[in-house]
Short mmCIF file of C-alpha atoms in Angstrom, two decimals:
data_model
loop_
_atom_site.label_atom_id
_atom_site.label_comp_id
_atom_site.label_asym_id
_atom_site.label_seq_id
_atom_site.Cartn_x
_atom_site.Cartn_y
_atom_site.Cartn_z
CA MET A 52 -28.06 -20.79 -10.76
CA ALA A 53 -25.39 -23.37 -9.78
CA TYR A 54 -22.68 -23.91 -12.52
CA SER A 55 -22.56 -27.22 -13.86
CA VAL A 56 -20.88 -29.04 -16.65
CA ALA A 57 -23.02 -31.93 -17.94
CA PRO A 58 -20.21 -34.69 -18.26
CA LEU A 59 -18.87 -33.72 -15.08
CA GLU A 60 -22.26 -33.57 -13.25
CA ARG A 61 -23.01 -37.19 -14.68
CA LEU A 62 -19.96 -38.53 -13.15
CA ILE A 63 -20.48 -36.84 -9.71
CA GLU A 64 -23.99 -38.48 -9.87
CA HIS A 65 -22.42 -41.87 -10.24
CA PHE A 66 -20.07 -41.69 -7.37
CA ALA A 67 -22.86 -39.94 -5.18
CA SER A 68 -25.24 -42.73 -5.78
CA MET A 69 -22.81 -45.04 -3.86
CA GLN A 70 -23.54 -45.68 -0.22
CA GLY A 71 -21.53 -43.55 2.17
CA ILE A 72 -20.35 -41.12 -0.51
CA GLY A 73 -21.72 -37.86 0.04
CA ARG A 74 -22.06 -35.00 -2.44
CA LYS A 75 -18.73 -33.31 -1.58
CA THR A 76 -16.68 -36.58 -1.75
CA ALA A 77 -18.35 -37.50 -5.16
CA GLN A 78 -17.40 -34.06 -6.49
CA ARG A 79 -13.69 -34.37 -5.33
CA MET A 80 -13.51 -37.99 -6.68
CA ALA A 81 -14.81 -36.59 -10.03
CA PHE A 82 -12.06 -33.88 -10.05
CA GLU A 83 -9.67 -36.67 -9.52
CA VAL A 84 -10.85 -38.49 -12.60
CA LEU A 85 -10.51 -35.26 -14.46
CA ALA A 86 -6.78 -35.07 -13.29
CA LEU A 87 -6.05 -38.67 -14.61
CA SER A 88 -4.07 -38.99 -17.65
CA GLU A 89 -6.40 -40.07 -20.53
CA GLU A 90 -5.03 -43.56 -20.59
CA ASP A 91 -5.58 -43.87 -16.78
CA ALA A 92 -9.26 -42.80 -17.05
CA ALA A 93 -9.83 -45.22 -19.98
CA ARG A 94 -8.24 -48.10 -18.00
CA PHE A 95 -10.59 -47.09 -15.07
CA ALA A 96 -13.57 -47.21 -17.40
CA ASP A 97 -12.64 -50.38 -18.90
CA ASP A 98 -12.08 -52.00 -15.43
CA ILE A 99 -15.57 -50.95 -14.42
CA ARG A 100 -17.09 -52.50 -17.31
CA ASP A 101 -14.82 -55.56 -17.08
CA ALA A 102 -15.40 -56.17 -13.42
CA ARG A 103 -19.25 -55.87 -13.87
CA LYS A 104 -19.20 -58.26 -16.97
CA ASN A 105 -16.54 -60.80 -15.84
CA ILE A 106 -17.16 -61.49 -12.24
CA LYS A 107 -19.65 -64.20 -11.63
CA TYR A 108 -20.40 -66.48 -8.63
CA CYS A 109 -18.29 -69.52 -8.30
CA HIS A 110 -20.93 -72.50 -9.22
CA ILE A 111 -19.82 -74.52 -6.14
CA CYS A 112 -19.37 -72.12 -3.31
CA GLN A 113 -21.31 -68.90 -4.71
CA ASN A 114 -18.05 -66.64 -4.12
CA LEU A 115 -17.26 -64.09 -6.47
CA SER A 116 -15.01 -65.48 -9.01
CA ALA A 117 -13.47 -64.32 -12.44
CA GLN A 118 -13.61 -68.07 -13.65
CA GLU A 119 -16.53 -70.62 -13.44
CA THR A 120 -14.99 -72.10 -10.44
CA CYS A 121 -13.17 -69.84 -7.88
CA THR A 122 -9.66 -70.13 -7.10
CA ILE A 123 -10.34 -71.63 -3.65
CA CYS A 124 -12.68 -74.50 -4.54
CA SER A 125 -10.25 -75.20 -7.53
CA ASN A 126 -7.32 -75.42 -5.20
CA PRO A 127 -6.26 -79.08 -4.45
CA LEU A 128 -4.60 -77.84 -1.38
CA ARG A 129 -7.73 -76.71 0.31
CA GLU A 130 -9.66 -79.19 2.45
CA GLN A 131 -12.96 -79.76 0.47
CA THR A 132 -14.33 -81.71 3.36
CA THR A 133 -14.59 -78.54 5.68
CA ILE A 134 -17.24 -76.11 4.67
CA CYS A 135 -17.21 -72.47 6.37
CA VAL A 136 -20.76 -71.05 5.68
CA VAL A 137 -20.66 -67.11 5.48
CA GLU A 138 -23.03 -64.27 4.73
CA ASP A 139 -21.23 -62.43 2.03
CA VAL A 140 -18.16 -62.20 0.32
CA LYS A 141 -16.46 -59.70 2.76
CA ALA A 142 -16.61 -62.36 5.22
CA VAL A 143 -14.62 -64.63 3.09
CA MET A 144 -11.95 -62.00 2.47
CA ALA A 145 -11.67 -61.37 6.04
CA ILE A 146 -11.40 -64.94 7.10
CA GLU A 147 -8.76 -65.37 4.19
CA LYS A 148 -6.82 -62.59 5.53
CA THR A 149 -6.26 -64.50 9.00
CA GLU A 150 -4.52 -67.30 6.89
CA SER A 151 -5.65 -69.72 9.37
CA TYR A 152 -8.43 -71.60 7.69
CA GLU A 153 -7.79 -74.25 5.14
CA GLY A 154 -11.06 -75.44 4.18
CA VAL A 155 -13.36 -74.05 1.57
CA TYR A 156 -16.30 -71.68 1.81
CA HIS A 157 -20.22 -71.21 1.09
CA VAL A 158 -21.53 -67.79 0.64
CA LEU A 159 -25.14 -67.66 1.55
CA HIS A 160 -25.53 -63.92 0.22
CA GLY A 161 -27.67 -62.76 3.15
CA THR A 162 -29.33 -63.96 6.25
CA ILE A 163 -32.84 -64.98 6.92
CA SER A 164 -34.58 -61.80 7.85
CA PRO A 165 -38.39 -61.93 8.04
CA MET A 166 -38.35 -57.89 8.59
CA GLU A 167 -36.92 -57.41 5.39
CA GLY A 168 -38.81 -60.19 3.69
CA ILE A 169 -35.81 -62.43 3.04
CA GLY A 170 -36.57 -66.21 3.69
CA PRO A 171 -34.38 -69.22 3.18
CA ASP A 172 -35.33 -69.61 -0.46
CA GLN A 173 -33.51 -66.28 -1.41
CA LEU A 174 -30.23 -67.39 0.19
CA LYS A 175 -28.03 -70.12 -1.40
CA ILE A 176 -29.17 -72.70 0.89
CA LYS A 177 -30.11 -75.52 -1.27
CA GLU A 178 -26.77 -74.98 -3.07
CA LEU A 179 -25.13 -75.79 0.32
CA LEU A 180 -27.13 -78.83 1.04
CA ALA A 181 -26.35 -80.19 -2.45
CA ARG A 182 -22.58 -79.90 -1.60
CA ILE A 183 -22.86 -81.96 1.68
CA THR A 184 -21.69 -85.69 0.87
CA PRO A 185 -20.65 -88.48 3.22
CA GLN A 186 -17.06 -87.12 2.81
CA THR A 187 -18.02 -83.71 4.43
CA GLN A 188 -16.58 -83.61 7.88
CA GLU A 189 -17.54 -80.36 9.13
CA VAL A 190 -19.73 -77.33 8.40
CA ILE A 191 -18.56 -74.08 10.34
CA LEU A 192 -21.28 -71.66 10.60
CA ALA A 193 -19.71 -68.30 10.52
CA THR A 194 -22.67 -65.92 9.97
CA ASN A 195 -22.27 -62.65 11.91
CA PRO A 196 -23.22 -62.65 15.62
CA THR A 197 -26.54 -60.66 15.11
CA VAL A 198 -30.15 -61.61 15.65
CA GLU A 199 -30.46 -62.74 11.80
CA GLY A 200 -27.19 -64.35 11.70
CA ASP A 201 -27.81 -66.61 14.81
CA ALA A 202 -31.22 -67.35 13.35
CA THR A 203 -29.74 -68.42 9.98
CA ALA A 204 -27.11 -70.54 11.77
CA LEU A 205 -29.86 -72.16 13.86
CA TYR A 206 -31.92 -72.90 10.76
CA LEU A 207 -29.16 -74.43 8.96
CA SER A 208 -27.90 -76.58 11.90
CA ARG A 209 -31.38 -77.98 12.02
CA LEU A 210 -31.13 -78.99 8.20
CA LEU A 211 -27.53 -80.10 8.34
CA LYS A 212 -27.59 -82.28 11.62
CA PRO A 213 -29.82 -84.83 10.34
CA MET A 214 -27.67 -85.33 7.46
CA GLY A 215 -25.02 -86.65 9.69
CA VAL A 216 -22.47 -83.78 9.46
CA LYS A 217 -20.63 -82.20 12.31
CA VAL A 218 -22.05 -78.57 12.74
CA THR A 219 -20.09 -75.99 14.57
CA ARG A 220 -20.45 -72.18 15.13
CA LEU A 221 -17.68 -69.49 15.54
CA ALA A 222 -16.77 -68.77 19.16
CA TYR A 223 -18.34 -65.73 20.81
CA GLY A 224 -16.39 -63.78 23.28
CA ILE A 225 -14.30 -60.87 24.44
CA PRO A 226 -12.39 -59.47 21.30
CA VAL A 227 -8.76 -59.98 21.71
CA GLY A 228 -7.22 -56.66 23.13
CA GLY A 229 -10.62 -55.70 24.45
CA ASP A 230 -11.52 -54.69 27.95
CA LEU A 231 -13.97 -56.69 30.25
CA GLU A 232 -15.16 -53.35 31.57
CA TYR A 233 -16.41 -52.12 28.09
CA ALA A 234 -17.67 -55.49 26.91
CA ASP A 235 -21.37 -55.46 26.64
CA GLU A 236 -23.47 -57.90 28.81
CA VAL A 237 -24.43 -60.33 26.14
CA THR A 238 -20.93 -60.71 24.79
CA LEU A 239 -19.68 -61.16 28.37
CA SER A 240 -22.13 -63.63 29.45
CA ARG A 241 -21.49 -65.69 25.91
CA ALA A 242 -17.71 -65.51 27.08
CA MET A 243 -18.46 -66.96 30.39
CA SER A 244 -20.56 -69.63 29.01
CA GLY A 245 -17.99 -70.52 26.43
CA ARG A 246 -15.16 -70.67 28.71
CA SER A 247 -12.56 -73.51 28.19
CA GLU A 248 -10.30 -75.19 30.37
CA LEU A 249 -6.46 -74.12 30.54
CA MET B 479 -3.18 -65.97 1.30
CA ALA B 480 -5.73 -63.20 0.77
CA TYR B 481 -8.51 -64.15 -1.54
CA SER B 482 -8.65 -61.92 -4.58
CA VAL B 483 -10.49 -61.74 -7.94
CA ALA B 484 -8.21 -59.90 -10.30
CA PRO B 485 -10.94 -57.64 -12.03
CA LEU B 486 -12.38 -56.91 -8.73
CA GLU B 487 -8.81 -55.99 -7.28
CA ARG B 488 -8.16 -53.61 -10.29
CA LEU B 489 -11.26 -51.83 -9.47
CA ILE B 490 -10.67 -51.53 -5.84
CA GLU B 491 -7.11 -49.99 -6.69
CA HIS B 492 -8.78 -47.35 -8.77
CA PHE B 493 -11.06 -46.17 -6.15
CA ALA B 494 -8.38 -46.73 -3.37
CA SER B 495 -5.92 -44.33 -5.35
CA MET B 496 -8.15 -41.45 -4.83
CA GLN B 497 -7.51 -38.99 -2.02
CA GLY B 498 -9.46 -39.65 1.15
CA ILE B 499 -10.88 -43.06 -0.11
CA GLY B 500 -9.52 -45.63 2.05
CA ARG B 501 -9.25 -49.46 1.34
CA LYS B 502 -12.46 -50.57 3.16
CA THR B 503 -14.36 -47.65 1.28
CA ALA B 504 -12.85 -48.69 -2.06
CA GLN B 505 -13.86 -52.27 -1.61
CA ARG B 506 -17.36 -51.29 -0.61
CA MET B 507 -17.46 -49.15 -3.83
CA ALA B 508 -16.27 -51.97 -5.90
CA PHE B 509 -18.89 -54.08 -4.54
CA GLU B 510 -21.55 -51.58 -5.40
CA VAL B 511 -20.28 -51.42 -9.09
CA LEU B 512 -20.74 -55.28 -9.12
CA ALA B 513 -24.38 -54.69 -7.96
CA LEU B 514 -25.28 -52.34 -10.81
CA SER B 515 -27.06 -53.54 -13.79
CA GLU B 516 -24.88 -54.13 -16.64
CA GLU B 517 -26.08 -51.22 -18.54
CA ASP B 518 -25.70 -48.95 -15.50
CA ALA B 519 -21.96 -50.03 -15.16
CA ALA B 520 -21.52 -49.37 -18.97
CA ARG B 521 -22.81 -45.96 -18.46
CA PHE B 522 -20.72 -45.29 -15.38
CA ALA B 523 -17.77 -46.27 -17.51
CA ASP B 524 -18.59 -44.05 -20.58
CA ASP B 525 -19.24 -41.35 -18.26
CA ILE B 526 -15.63 -41.55 -16.90
CA ARG B 527 -14.00 -41.90 -20.34
CA ASP B 528 -16.56 -38.86 -21.49
CA ALA B 529 -15.78 -36.70 -18.80
CA ARG B 530 -12.00 -36.95 -19.01
CA LYS B 531 -12.13 -36.57 -22.79
CA ASN B 532 -14.55 -33.78 -23.28
CA ILE B 533 -14.18 -31.48 -20.37
CA LYS B 534 -11.79 -28.82 -21.07
CA TYR B 535 -10.73 -25.45 -20.00
CA CYS B 536 -12.81 -22.40 -21.15
CA HIS B 537 -10.35 -20.43 -23.28
CA ILE B 538 -11.41 -17.11 -21.65
CA CYS B 539 -11.80 -17.83 -18.00
CA GLN B 540 -10.07 -21.24 -17.71
CA ASN B 541 -13.08 -22.69 -15.85
CA LEU B 542 -13.92 -26.33 -16.55
CA SER B 543 -16.26 -26.31 -19.59
CA ALA B 544 -17.64 -29.12 -22.10
CA GLN B 545 -17.53 -26.38 -24.86
CA GLU B 546 -14.59 -24.01 -26.00
CA THR B 547 -16.33 -21.16 -24.26
CA CYS B 548 -17.92 -22.07 -20.92
CA THR B 549 -21.80 -21.33 -20.14
CA ILE B 550 -20.83 -18.43 -17.97
CA CYS B 551 -18.54 -16.55 -20.37
CA SER B 552 -21.05 -17.14 -23.11
CA ASN B 553 -24.00 -15.91 -21.30
CA PRO B 554 -25.14 -12.52 -22.48
CA LEU B 555 -26.89 -11.84 -19.03
CA ARG B 556 -23.50 -11.84 -17.15
CA GLU B 557 -21.60 -8.73 -16.62
CA GLN B 558 -18.53 -9.31 -18.58
CA THR B 559 -16.98 -6.15 -17.06
CA THR B 560 -16.61 -7.59 -13.62
CA ILE B 561 -14.10 -10.47 -12.96
CA CYS B 562 -13.97 -12.57 -9.85
CA VAL B 563 -10.54 -14.25 -9.71
CA VAL B 564 -10.67 -17.63 -7.82
CA GLU B 565 -8.03 -20.25 -6.99
CA ASP B 566 -9.91 -23.27 -8.49
CA VAL B 567 -13.05 -24.57 -9.98
CA LYS B 568 -14.61 -25.59 -6.51
CA ALA B 569 -14.62 -21.67 -5.72
CA VAL B 570 -16.63 -21.10 -8.79
CA MET B 571 -19.26 -23.64 -7.89
CA ALA B 572 -19.45 -22.37 -4.25
CA ILE B 573 -19.87 -18.83 -5.51
CA GLU B 574 -22.32 -19.77 -8.14
CA LYS B 575 -24.55 -21.84 -5.34
CA THR B 576 -25.06 -18.20 -3.50
CA GLU B 577 -26.73 -17.08 -6.72
CA SER B 578 -25.50 -13.52 -5.69
CA TYR B 579 -22.90 -12.96 -8.23
CA GLU B 580 -23.47 -11.88 -11.78
CA GLY B 581 -20.11 -11.16 -13.12
CA VAL B 582 -17.76 -13.59 -14.73
CA TYR B 583 -14.89 -15.51 -13.34
CA HIS B 584 -11.09 -16.15 -13.84
CA VAL B 585 -9.66 -19.58 -12.49
CA LEU B 586 -5.97 -19.32 -11.52
CA HIS B 587 -5.72 -23.12 -10.97
CA GLY B 588 -3.61 -22.64 -8.05
CA THR B 589 -1.88 -20.03 -5.63
CA ILE B 590 1.69 -18.61 -5.81
CA SER B 591 3.60 -21.12 -3.20
CA PRO B 592 7.29 -20.83 -3.16
CA MET B 593 7.09 -23.73 -0.67
CA GLU B 594 5.72 -25.98 -3.34
CA GLY B 595 7.73 -24.34 -6.15
CA ILE B 596 4.71 -22.76 -7.76
CA GLY B 597 5.43 -19.27 -9.23
CA PRO B 598 3.14 -16.78 -11.07
CA ASP B 599 4.14 -18.51 -14.29
CA GLN B 600 2.48 -21.72 -13.48
CA LEU B 601 -0.87 -19.89 -12.80
CA LYS B 602 -3.23 -18.47 -15.41
CA ILE B 603 -2.16 -15.11 -14.78
CA LYS B 604 -1.08 -13.84 -18.14
CA GLU B 605 -4.49 -14.90 -19.25
CA LEU B 606 -5.95 -12.82 -16.69
CA LEU B 607 -4.31 -9.82 -17.67
CA ALA B 608 -4.95 -10.50 -21.46
CA ARG B 609 -8.60 -9.98 -20.44
CA ILE B 610 -8.28 -6.69 -18.74
CA THR B 611 -9.72 -3.92 -21.12
CA PRO B 612 -10.70 -0.60 -20.49
CA GLN B 613 -14.22 -1.53 -20.24
CA THR B 614 -13.19 -3.86 -17.07
CA GLN B 615 -14.72 -2.13 -14.12
CA GLU B 616 -13.65 -4.42 -11.32
CA VAL B 617 -11.64 -7.40 -10.46
CA ILE B 618 -12.61 -9.14 -7.30
CA LEU B 619 -9.78 -10.96 -5.65
CA ALA B 620 -11.40 -14.15 -4.21
CA THR B 621 -8.60 -16.42 -3.33
CA ASN B 622 -8.69 -18.30 -0.19
CA PRO B 623 -7.93 -16.43 3.04
CA THR B 624 -4.83 -18.38 3.55
CA VAL B 625 -1.02 -17.12 3.41
CA GLU B 626 -0.71 -18.25 -0.26
CA GLY B 627 -4.08 -17.01 -1.26
CA ASP B 628 -3.42 -13.50 0.40
CA ALA B 629 0.07 -13.50 -1.23
CA THR B 630 -1.34 -14.21 -4.56
CA ALA B 631 -4.21 -11.51 -4.16
CA LEU B 632 -1.39 -8.94 -3.12
CA TYR B 633 0.81 -9.96 -6.23
CA LEU B 634 -2.32 -9.55 -8.66
CA SER B 635 -3.32 -6.41 -7.17
CA ARG B 636 0.10 -4.89 -7.75
CA LEU B 637 -0.08 -5.86 -11.33
CA LEU B 638 -3.80 -4.71 -11.90
CA LYS B 639 -3.91 -1.44 -10.18
CA PRO B 640 -1.35 0.15 -12.80
CA MET B 641 -3.69 -0.85 -15.52
CA GLY B 642 -6.31 1.47 -13.96
CA VAL B 643 -8.81 -1.05 -12.79
CA LYS B 644 -10.63 -1.39 -9.69
CA VAL B 645 -9.34 -4.21 -7.42
CA THR B 646 -11.34 -5.47 -4.61
CA ARG B 647 -10.86 -8.47 -2.08
CA LEU B 648 -13.50 -10.48 -0.34
CA ALA B 649 -14.43 -9.48 3.23
CA TYR B 650 -12.94 -11.27 6.11
CA GLY B 651 -14.73 -11.59 9.43
CA ILE B 652 -16.84 -13.79 11.54
CA PRO B 653 -18.79 -16.40 9.65
CA VAL B 654 -22.56 -16.02 9.72
CA GLY B 655 -23.86 -18.23 12.57
CA GLY B 656 -20.44 -18.18 14.15
CA ASP B 657 -19.55 -17.40 17.69
CA LEU B 658 -17.25 -14.81 18.76
CA GLU B 659 -16.14 -16.96 21.57
CA TYR B 660 -14.75 -19.45 19.19
CA ALA B 661 -13.53 -17.18 16.58
CA ASP B 662 -9.57 -17.16 16.20
CA GLU B 663 -7.73 -14.02 17.08
CA VAL B 664 -6.62 -13.31 13.37
CA THR B 665 -10.27 -13.56 12.02
CA LEU B 666 -11.57 -11.71 15.03
CA SER B 667 -9.02 -8.71 14.52
CA ARG B 668 -9.61 -8.69 10.71
CA ALA B 669 -13.46 -8.49 11.37
CA MET B 670 -12.75 -5.50 13.73
CA SER B 671 -10.63 -3.87 11.30
CA GLY B 672 -13.08 -4.38 8.54
CA ARG B 673 -16.10 -3.15 10.63
CA SER B 674 -18.77 -1.10 8.72
CA GLU B 675 -20.91 1.72 9.84
CA LEU B 676 -24.67 0.65 10.35
#
């Protein structure tokens, strides 16, 4: 009979139910919680409740936000005329980290994937179309370079182009620091066809 | 400027402060919390608070317990006359999983380690000595086979033997399923000196 303490067991279950967290890691994490001061544990608990309760989607770009409108959409220094369309919030965070983009975002919350039964209606596509105005200068399709990401980008470009907006796609190619020898054929041929003059 | 949502950021910090959890994993875990239903998130929060608040050390064996006395010490089917001394609670869980031990435990909560400034006084050694009665038949020293674990076992045996109690140590040797070729020299020589007749 395995020894278990009910409250500890419940805590381990919560951690173990997360993707990529195995039973051993969950157990170790639960022990770390026990080692916290009582105030720190209470703060941890409050923050979980708080995050789940107070984080919503920005009503404009569908990004995670603590307010009705996220800090990017409400920032007057950002170019509201350039919209970068991404699959998920992690992509927003990744692009923001580069500090090289000054426009705004639109988060689709997924990609079109017939295999998983996800069609255009499950994504935030009509919210994107509603944002396109005559002032919109460019829509950058920054979905991932996967079959689903490409299909979604193609689908969107067909909807957007008739609206008279410039539609672009992120560049494909050899990653910086990469080695031609180890690049896969598809990436290499895309890098070749996307070559630019020096 | 990196995009951040304060409540999400706080949650990521909590996860990232745990040993072995990197920033990326912490972020992924925080997103999983956001994906929970509001009730599940509340239950998670409650369980963290609850575990930290209600789990204490058993007053007899110093194992984690939700009650004053743990379920092992209070179990009349367990032999109270055999005490297995371990370093930490994880060792209790590991031994309990084998379902081959029917005695009780004593958790030291560490090992003697002059390098880290941990002496016998910081461990639950006087609590162990206080448990030894004329009825005690055997004390099994099941500290880990490390320098500190061995030193602690040796220290304890010197205290316990004069009390007239049988003191034993877990067997060292080749792990089951292991290969002699890959066993280190110390393990192999211990396995040799600890050989038994068939």
